[in-house]
Short mmCIF file of C-alpha atoms in Angstrom, two decimals:
data_model
loop_
_atom_site.label_atom_id
_atom_site.label_comp_id
_atom_site.label_asym_id
_atom_site.label_seq_id
_atom_site.Cartn_x
_atom_site.Cartn_y
_atom_site.Cartn_z
CA MET A 27 -21.93 -7.35 6.10
CA GLY A 28 -18.15 -7.10 5.94
CA GLU A 29 -16.08 -4.15 7.11
CA ILE A 30 -12.57 -2.73 7.33
CA VAL A 31 -11.48 -2.97 10.96
CA GLY A 32 -8.15 -1.14 10.63
CA ALA A 33 -5.90 0.39 7.99
CA GLY A 34 -2.46 1.83 7.64
CA ILE A 35 0.36 3.18 5.51
CA VAL A 36 3.22 0.73 6.00
CA ALA A 37 6.78 0.94 4.66
CA HIS A 38 8.18 -2.12 2.89
CA VAL A 39 11.78 -0.98 2.22
CA PRO A 40 14.39 -3.68 1.46
CA THR A 41 16.41 -2.65 4.54
CA ILE A 42 13.92 -4.41 6.81
CA MET A 43 14.89 -7.75 5.28
CA LEU A 44 18.58 -7.38 6.09
CA PRO A 45 20.18 -8.91 9.21
CA GLU A 46 20.32 -6.54 12.18
CA THR A 47 24.11 -6.35 12.03
CA THR A 48 23.96 -5.19 8.41
CA ARG A 49 21.22 -2.68 9.19
CA ARG A 50 23.35 -1.20 11.96
CA GLU A 51 26.41 -1.05 9.72
CA LEU A 52 24.43 0.99 7.20
CA ASN A 53 23.09 3.26 9.93
CA HIS A 54 26.23 4.11 11.90
CA GLY A 55 25.48 1.66 14.69
CA ARG A 56 21.77 2.37 15.12
CA ASP A 57 18.94 0.19 13.89
CA THR A 58 16.08 1.46 11.78
CA THR A 59 12.85 2.03 13.72
CA LEU A 60 10.92 0.44 10.86
CA VAL A 61 11.72 -3.11 12.04
CA ALA A 62 10.73 -2.52 15.66
CA GLY A 63 7.63 -0.75 14.36
CA LEU A 64 6.56 -3.75 12.31
CA GLU A 65 7.13 -6.05 15.27
CA ARG A 66 4.97 -3.80 17.45
CA LEU A 67 2.32 -3.52 14.74
CA ARG A 68 2.14 -7.30 14.62
CA ARG A 69 1.79 -7.60 18.40
CA GLU A 70 -0.70 -4.79 18.88
CA VAL A 71 -2.84 -5.19 15.76
CA PHE A 72 -2.25 -8.23 13.56
CA GLU A 73 -2.14 -10.74 16.43
CA THR A 74 -5.02 -9.20 18.39
CA ALA A 75 -7.57 -7.72 15.94
CA ASP A 76 -10.65 -9.62 14.87
CA TYR A 77 -10.18 -10.00 11.11
CA ASP A 78 -10.27 -12.58 8.33
CA THR A 79 -8.34 -11.08 5.43
CA VAL A 80 -5.58 -8.58 4.76
CA VAL A 81 -6.11 -6.48 1.64
CA LEU A 82 -2.81 -4.96 0.54
CA LEU A 83 -2.39 -2.23 -2.08
CA ASP A 84 1.02 -3.07 -3.57
CA SER A 85 2.81 0.06 -4.84
CA HIS A 86 5.41 -2.05 -6.68
CA TRP A 87 2.94 -3.94 -8.84
CA ALA A 88 2.23 -1.64 -11.78
CA THR A 89 -0.42 -2.55 -14.32
CA THR A 90 -1.40 -0.50 -17.38
CA VAL A 91 -5.02 -0.78 -18.57
CA GLU A 92 -6.81 -1.98 -15.43
CA PHE A 93 -6.43 -2.65 -11.75
CA VAL A 94 -5.76 -6.30 -10.86
CA VAL A 95 -6.58 -8.19 -7.67
CA THR A 96 -5.12 -11.57 -6.75
CA ALA A 97 -7.74 -14.32 -6.67
CA HIS A 98 -5.66 -17.37 -5.76
CA ASP A 99 -6.76 -20.00 -3.25
CA ARG A 100 -3.20 -19.94 -2.00
CA ARG A 101 0.10 -18.31 -2.94
CA ALA A 102 3.34 -20.10 -2.12
CA GLY A 103 6.86 -20.15 -3.43
CA LEU A 104 10.27 -18.54 -3.19
CA PHE A 105 10.70 -14.84 -3.93
CA THR A 106 13.82 -13.26 -5.39
CA SER A 107 13.57 -9.57 -6.17
CA GLU A 108 14.35 -8.49 -9.70
CA GLU A 109 15.31 -5.10 -8.25
CA LEU A 110 17.58 -6.19 -5.39
CA PRO A 111 18.36 -9.91 -5.75
CA ARG A 112 21.46 -9.62 -3.55
CA GLY A 113 19.45 -8.61 -0.49
CA MET A 114 16.09 -10.29 -1.15
CA CYS A 115 16.84 -13.77 -2.40
CA ARG A 116 14.74 -16.97 -2.23
CA ILE A 117 12.46 -15.67 0.52
CA PRO A 118 9.82 -18.33 1.25
CA TYR A 119 6.17 -17.28 1.35
CA ASP A 120 3.01 -19.32 1.84
CA PHE A 121 -0.41 -17.89 2.67
CA PRO A 122 -4.08 -18.47 1.82
CA GLY A 123 -5.82 -16.09 -0.55
CA ASP A 124 -9.45 -14.99 -0.67
CA PRO A 125 -10.95 -15.59 -4.13
CA GLU A 126 -14.47 -14.79 -2.94
CA LEU A 127 -13.46 -11.34 -1.74
CA ALA A 128 -11.35 -10.70 -4.85
CA HIS A 129 -14.30 -11.41 -7.13
CA ALA A 130 -16.63 -9.38 -4.91
CA ILE A 131 -14.32 -6.37 -5.25
CA ALA A 132 -14.06 -6.78 -9.02
CA ALA A 133 -17.84 -7.07 -9.32
CA HIS A 134 -18.18 -3.42 -8.24
CA ASP A 135 -15.81 -1.92 -10.78
CA GLU A 136 -18.34 -0.84 -13.40
CA LYS A 137 -20.60 0.83 -10.86
CA ARG A 138 -17.59 2.77 -9.60
CA GLY A 139 -16.40 3.74 -13.07
CA THR A 140 -13.20 1.73 -13.18
CA TRP A 141 -11.75 -1.61 -14.29
CA ILE A 142 -10.73 -4.36 -11.85
CA THR A 143 -9.79 -7.88 -12.96
CA PRO A 144 -9.33 -10.85 -10.59
CA ILE A 145 -6.42 -13.10 -11.59
CA ASP A 146 -5.58 -16.54 -10.14
CA ASP A 147 -2.72 -17.49 -12.49
CA GLN A 148 -0.14 -19.40 -10.45
CA TYR A 149 2.64 -17.71 -12.44
CA LEU A 150 1.51 -14.19 -11.64
CA PRO A 151 4.57 -12.42 -10.18
CA ILE A 152 4.63 -11.33 -6.57
CA TYR A 153 6.50 -8.25 -5.32
CA TYR A 154 8.39 -7.34 -2.20
CA ALA A 155 5.86 -4.67 -1.26
CA THR A 156 3.69 -7.70 -0.45
CA VAL A 157 6.24 -10.33 0.60
CA ASN A 158 8.25 -8.17 3.00
CA LEU A 159 5.17 -7.11 4.95
CA TRP A 160 3.68 -10.61 5.00
CA LYS A 161 6.97 -11.88 6.50
CA TYR A 162 6.51 -9.49 9.43
CA LEU A 163 2.73 -9.29 9.72
CA GLY A 164 1.40 -12.58 8.38
CA VAL A 165 -0.49 -14.60 10.98
CA GLU A 166 -1.29 -18.29 10.59
CA GLY A 167 -4.66 -18.83 8.91
CA LYS A 168 -5.24 -15.22 7.88
CA ARG A 169 -5.96 -14.66 4.21
CA TRP A 170 -4.00 -12.12 2.15
CA ILE A 171 -4.84 -10.59 -1.22
CA SER A 172 -2.99 -7.88 -3.13
CA LEU A 173 -4.07 -5.25 -5.62
CA GLY A 174 -1.69 -3.47 -7.94
CA VAL A 175 -1.41 0.18 -8.72
CA CYS A 176 -1.96 1.27 -12.32
CA GLN A 177 0.62 3.41 -14.09
CA THR A 178 -2.04 5.18 -16.17
CA ALA A 179 -4.25 5.98 -13.15
CA ASP A 180 -4.63 9.36 -11.45
CA THR A 181 -5.94 10.37 -8.04
CA GLU A 182 -9.58 10.06 -9.08
CA ASP A 183 -8.97 6.54 -10.41
CA TYR A 184 -7.49 5.49 -7.07
CA LEU A 185 -10.46 6.94 -5.19
CA ARG A 186 -12.76 4.93 -7.45
CA LEU A 187 -10.73 1.79 -6.76
CA GLY A 188 -11.06 2.41 -3.03
CA ARG A 189 -14.82 2.80 -3.31
CA ALA A 190 -15.06 -0.51 -5.19
CA ILE A 191 -12.91 -2.26 -2.58
CA ALA A 192 -15.20 -0.99 0.20
CA ASP A 193 -18.26 -2.13 -1.75
CA GLY A 194 -16.78 -5.59 -2.28
CA ILE A 195 -15.91 -5.98 1.39
CA ALA A 196 -19.40 -4.83 2.43
CA ALA A 197 -20.96 -7.39 0.09
CA THR A 198 -19.22 -10.23 1.95
CA ASP A 199 -18.89 -11.20 5.61
CA ARG A 200 -15.18 -10.38 5.67
CA LYS A 201 -13.47 -8.37 8.37
CA VAL A 202 -10.46 -6.76 6.74
CA LEU A 203 -7.20 -5.07 7.64
CA PHE A 204 -6.14 -2.75 4.80
CA ILE A 205 -2.43 -2.12 4.16
CA ALA A 206 -1.32 0.76 1.92
CA SER A 207 2.16 -0.62 1.23
CA GLY A 208 4.44 2.20 0.15
CA ALA A 209 6.43 5.33 0.85
CA LEU A 210 5.86 9.07 0.99
CA SER A 211 8.21 11.17 -1.21
CA HIS A 212 10.15 8.78 -3.39
CA THR A 213 13.18 10.09 -5.28
CA PHE A 214 16.37 8.05 -5.09
CA TRP A 215 19.87 9.48 -5.03
CA PRO A 216 21.84 8.82 -8.25
CA LEU A 217 23.86 5.61 -8.39
CA ARG A 218 27.26 7.24 -7.87
CA GLU A 219 25.95 8.97 -4.73
CA ILE A 220 23.42 6.50 -3.35
CA ARG A 221 25.81 4.69 -0.99
CA ASP A 222 26.43 7.94 0.83
CA HIS A 223 22.73 8.19 1.74
CA GLU A 224 21.79 4.77 3.13
CA ALA A 225 21.43 5.82 6.78
CA SER A 226 17.96 6.63 8.12
CA ASP A 227 18.89 10.19 9.15
CA LEU A 228 16.48 12.71 7.64
CA ARG A 229 19.27 14.85 6.21
CA HIS A 230 19.45 12.20 3.48
CA ILE A 231 15.89 12.81 2.19
CA PHE A 232 16.38 13.87 -1.42
CA THR A 233 15.47 17.53 -0.91
CA PRO A 234 14.53 19.68 2.09
CA GLU A 235 11.28 20.50 0.29
CA ALA A 236 10.38 16.81 -0.04
CA ARG A 237 11.12 16.30 3.65
CA ALA A 238 8.91 19.27 4.58
CA ALA A 239 6.07 17.94 2.40
CA ASP A 240 6.33 14.50 4.03
CA GLU A 241 6.41 15.93 7.54
CA GLN A 242 3.38 18.12 6.84
CA ARG A 243 1.38 15.11 5.71
CA ILE A 244 2.45 13.02 8.67
CA ALA A 245 1.20 15.80 10.94
CA TRP A 246 -2.11 15.87 9.06
CA PHE A 247 -2.40 12.09 9.38
CA GLU A 248 -1.85 12.29 13.13
CA GLN A 249 -4.57 14.97 13.32
CA GLY A 250 -6.98 12.96 11.17
CA ARG A 251 -6.93 15.68 8.50
CA HIS A 252 -7.27 13.40 5.50
CA ASP A 253 -9.15 16.21 3.77
CA ARG A 254 -5.98 18.31 3.75
CA VAL A 255 -3.92 15.45 2.34
CA LEU A 256 -6.40 14.80 -0.46
CA HIS A 257 -7.02 18.44 -1.33
CA THR A 258 -3.26 19.04 -1.70
CA MET A 259 -2.48 16.00 -3.80
CA PRO A 260 -1.43 18.11 -6.84
CA GLU A 261 1.14 19.84 -4.63
CA PHE A 262 2.42 16.59 -3.14
CA LEU A 263 2.80 14.96 -6.55
CA LYS A 264 5.63 17.43 -7.21
CA TYR A 265 7.69 15.39 -4.74
CA LYS A 266 7.01 12.10 -6.55
CA PRO A 267 5.35 10.05 -3.80
CA GLU A 268 5.66 6.36 -4.48
CA ALA A 269 3.14 5.15 -7.09
CA ARG A 270 1.61 8.65 -7.19
CA PHE A 271 0.53 7.92 -3.58
CA GLY A 272 -2.03 5.51 -5.01
CA HIS A 273 -1.67 3.16 -2.06
CA TYR A 274 -2.84 5.83 0.38
CA VAL A 275 -5.46 7.40 -1.92
CA THR A 276 -7.05 3.99 -2.48
CA MET A 277 -7.22 3.46 1.28
CA ALA A 278 -8.82 6.87 1.72
CA GLY A 279 -11.30 6.10 -1.05
CA ALA A 280 -12.40 2.99 0.85
CA LEU A 281 -12.76 4.83 4.16
CA GLY A 282 -14.58 8.05 3.29
CA GLU A 283 -12.13 10.28 1.40
CA GLU A 284 -12.05 13.87 2.66
CA ARG A 285 -14.70 13.00 5.26
CA LEU A 286 -12.31 10.51 6.86
CA THR A 287 -11.16 11.87 10.22
CA ALA A 288 -9.46 8.86 11.86
CA PRO A 289 -6.19 10.01 13.48
CA GLY A 290 -3.04 8.04 12.77
CA ARG A 291 -0.77 6.32 15.28
CA LEU A 292 2.93 6.30 14.40
CA PHE A 293 4.53 2.87 14.62
CA SER A 294 7.95 4.16 13.55
CA ALA A 295 9.89 7.35 13.23
CA TYR A 296 9.89 9.15 9.91
CA GLU A 297 13.06 7.91 8.21
CA ASN A 298 15.14 8.16 5.07
CA SER A 299 15.80 5.28 2.71
CA VAL A 300 18.30 6.32 -0.01
CA GLY A 301 16.43 9.60 -0.54
CA THR A 302 12.85 8.44 0.05
CA GLY A 303 10.53 9.14 2.99
CA GLN A 304 9.38 6.10 5.00
CA VAL A 305 7.03 5.70 7.97
CA HIS A 306 4.46 3.32 9.50
CA ILE A 307 1.12 5.00 10.38
CA TRP A 308 -1.91 3.02 11.57
CA PHE A 309 -5.53 4.21 11.62
CA ASP A 310 -7.83 2.44 14.07
CA ARG A 311 -11.49 2.04 13.22
CA PRO A 312 -13.42 4.84 14.97
CA ASP A 313 -15.97 3.70 17.54
CA ALA A 314 -18.74 5.05 15.33
CA GLY A 315 -17.28 3.35 12.25
CA TRP A 316 -15.67 4.73 9.14
CA THR A 317 -17.35 7.28 6.94
CA ALA A 318 -19.03 5.37 4.11
CA PRO A 319 -17.50 5.70 0.63
CA ARG A 320 -19.10 8.25 -1.65
CA ARG A 321 -22.36 7.16 -3.23
CA VAL A 322 -21.28 8.02 -6.75
CA ALA A 323 -22.60 5.74 -9.45
CA LEU A 324 -20.33 5.95 -12.47
CA ARG A 325 -20.00 4.08 -15.72
CA HIS A 326 -16.88 3.55 -17.73
CA ASP A 327 -15.87 6.56 -19.80
CA PRO A 328 -16.48 5.52 -23.43
CA HIS A 329 -13.47 7.62 -24.45
CA HIS A 330 -11.22 5.63 -22.10
CA HIS A 331 -11.81 2.19 -23.58
CA VAL A 332 -8.99 -0.09 -24.63
CA ASP A 333 -10.39 -3.41 -25.80
CA PRO A 334 -14.05 -4.41 -26.30
CA HIS A 335 -13.30 -7.90 -24.96
CA HIS A 336 -10.94 -6.77 -22.25
CA ALA A 337 -11.65 -6.75 -18.53
CA ARG A 338 -15.41 -7.28 -18.61
CA GLU A 339 -15.20 -10.98 -19.45
CA ALA A 340 -12.36 -11.67 -17.03
CA SER A 341 -13.90 -9.69 -14.18
CA HIS A 342 -17.29 -11.35 -14.25
CA ALA A 343 -16.48 -14.83 -15.54
#
């Protein structure tokens, strides 16, 4: 039976792809801790842990009527960001996928009351929330798959997705590292002001209230108080966490939700990125294992149906 052997919230900000000299110019001579944190995370976890596949929840990949999981045998190409092509241009990527695990995850969607479709189209776009982290954390021979967030999903939908991911992993022999790729609070400064707020100093977080909300949740993560984070999601959503914090909520759904008590290890300082809150936090597998996902058998809501021939055929073809 497969299992998740480690998981973390990991920042993917474009700054990490810039040369060190440019990063220091933007940060008044200092470098961001996010780069050193990724290098340490690679050394201490990704190069030493016993795992087969990385499952990454990509907070930049927004779908609409379903969750999607990549099911390619391999993904390779050159990536230029549609958002920031000046700084992320023709970045090469090449890594094996895990079609078996992707289909195993999708096979558990109906039981968990959600929709998940595996896609292996070679022209499916890839996003820097995946590419940037693979460039730092990708290890030769390790498989990577990504799942997108869904712009019509809420917290409960992300918990259901997490439960299905855990079920799919358990149904295989895969040992998995789970990356929740995304930020905490996520409001950018307006264009005419944004260049004044590129340094990592926390005074540049968009509001003091957003900073306080981020710092409270980081403290809860370090204490293993995932219950507090989940129970206060409506409050945190006021500060517009990236992708409605779906990357983290999905991770929590796979690892036990409010019963999850694994404390987090900081692999970076908490930093600003043009108004948004960024940090690397890793959760090691407890000696006694993770808390199992909720045993909640759900069917699709008949009032939340979009197309009678939609995801069912694609998911289980």
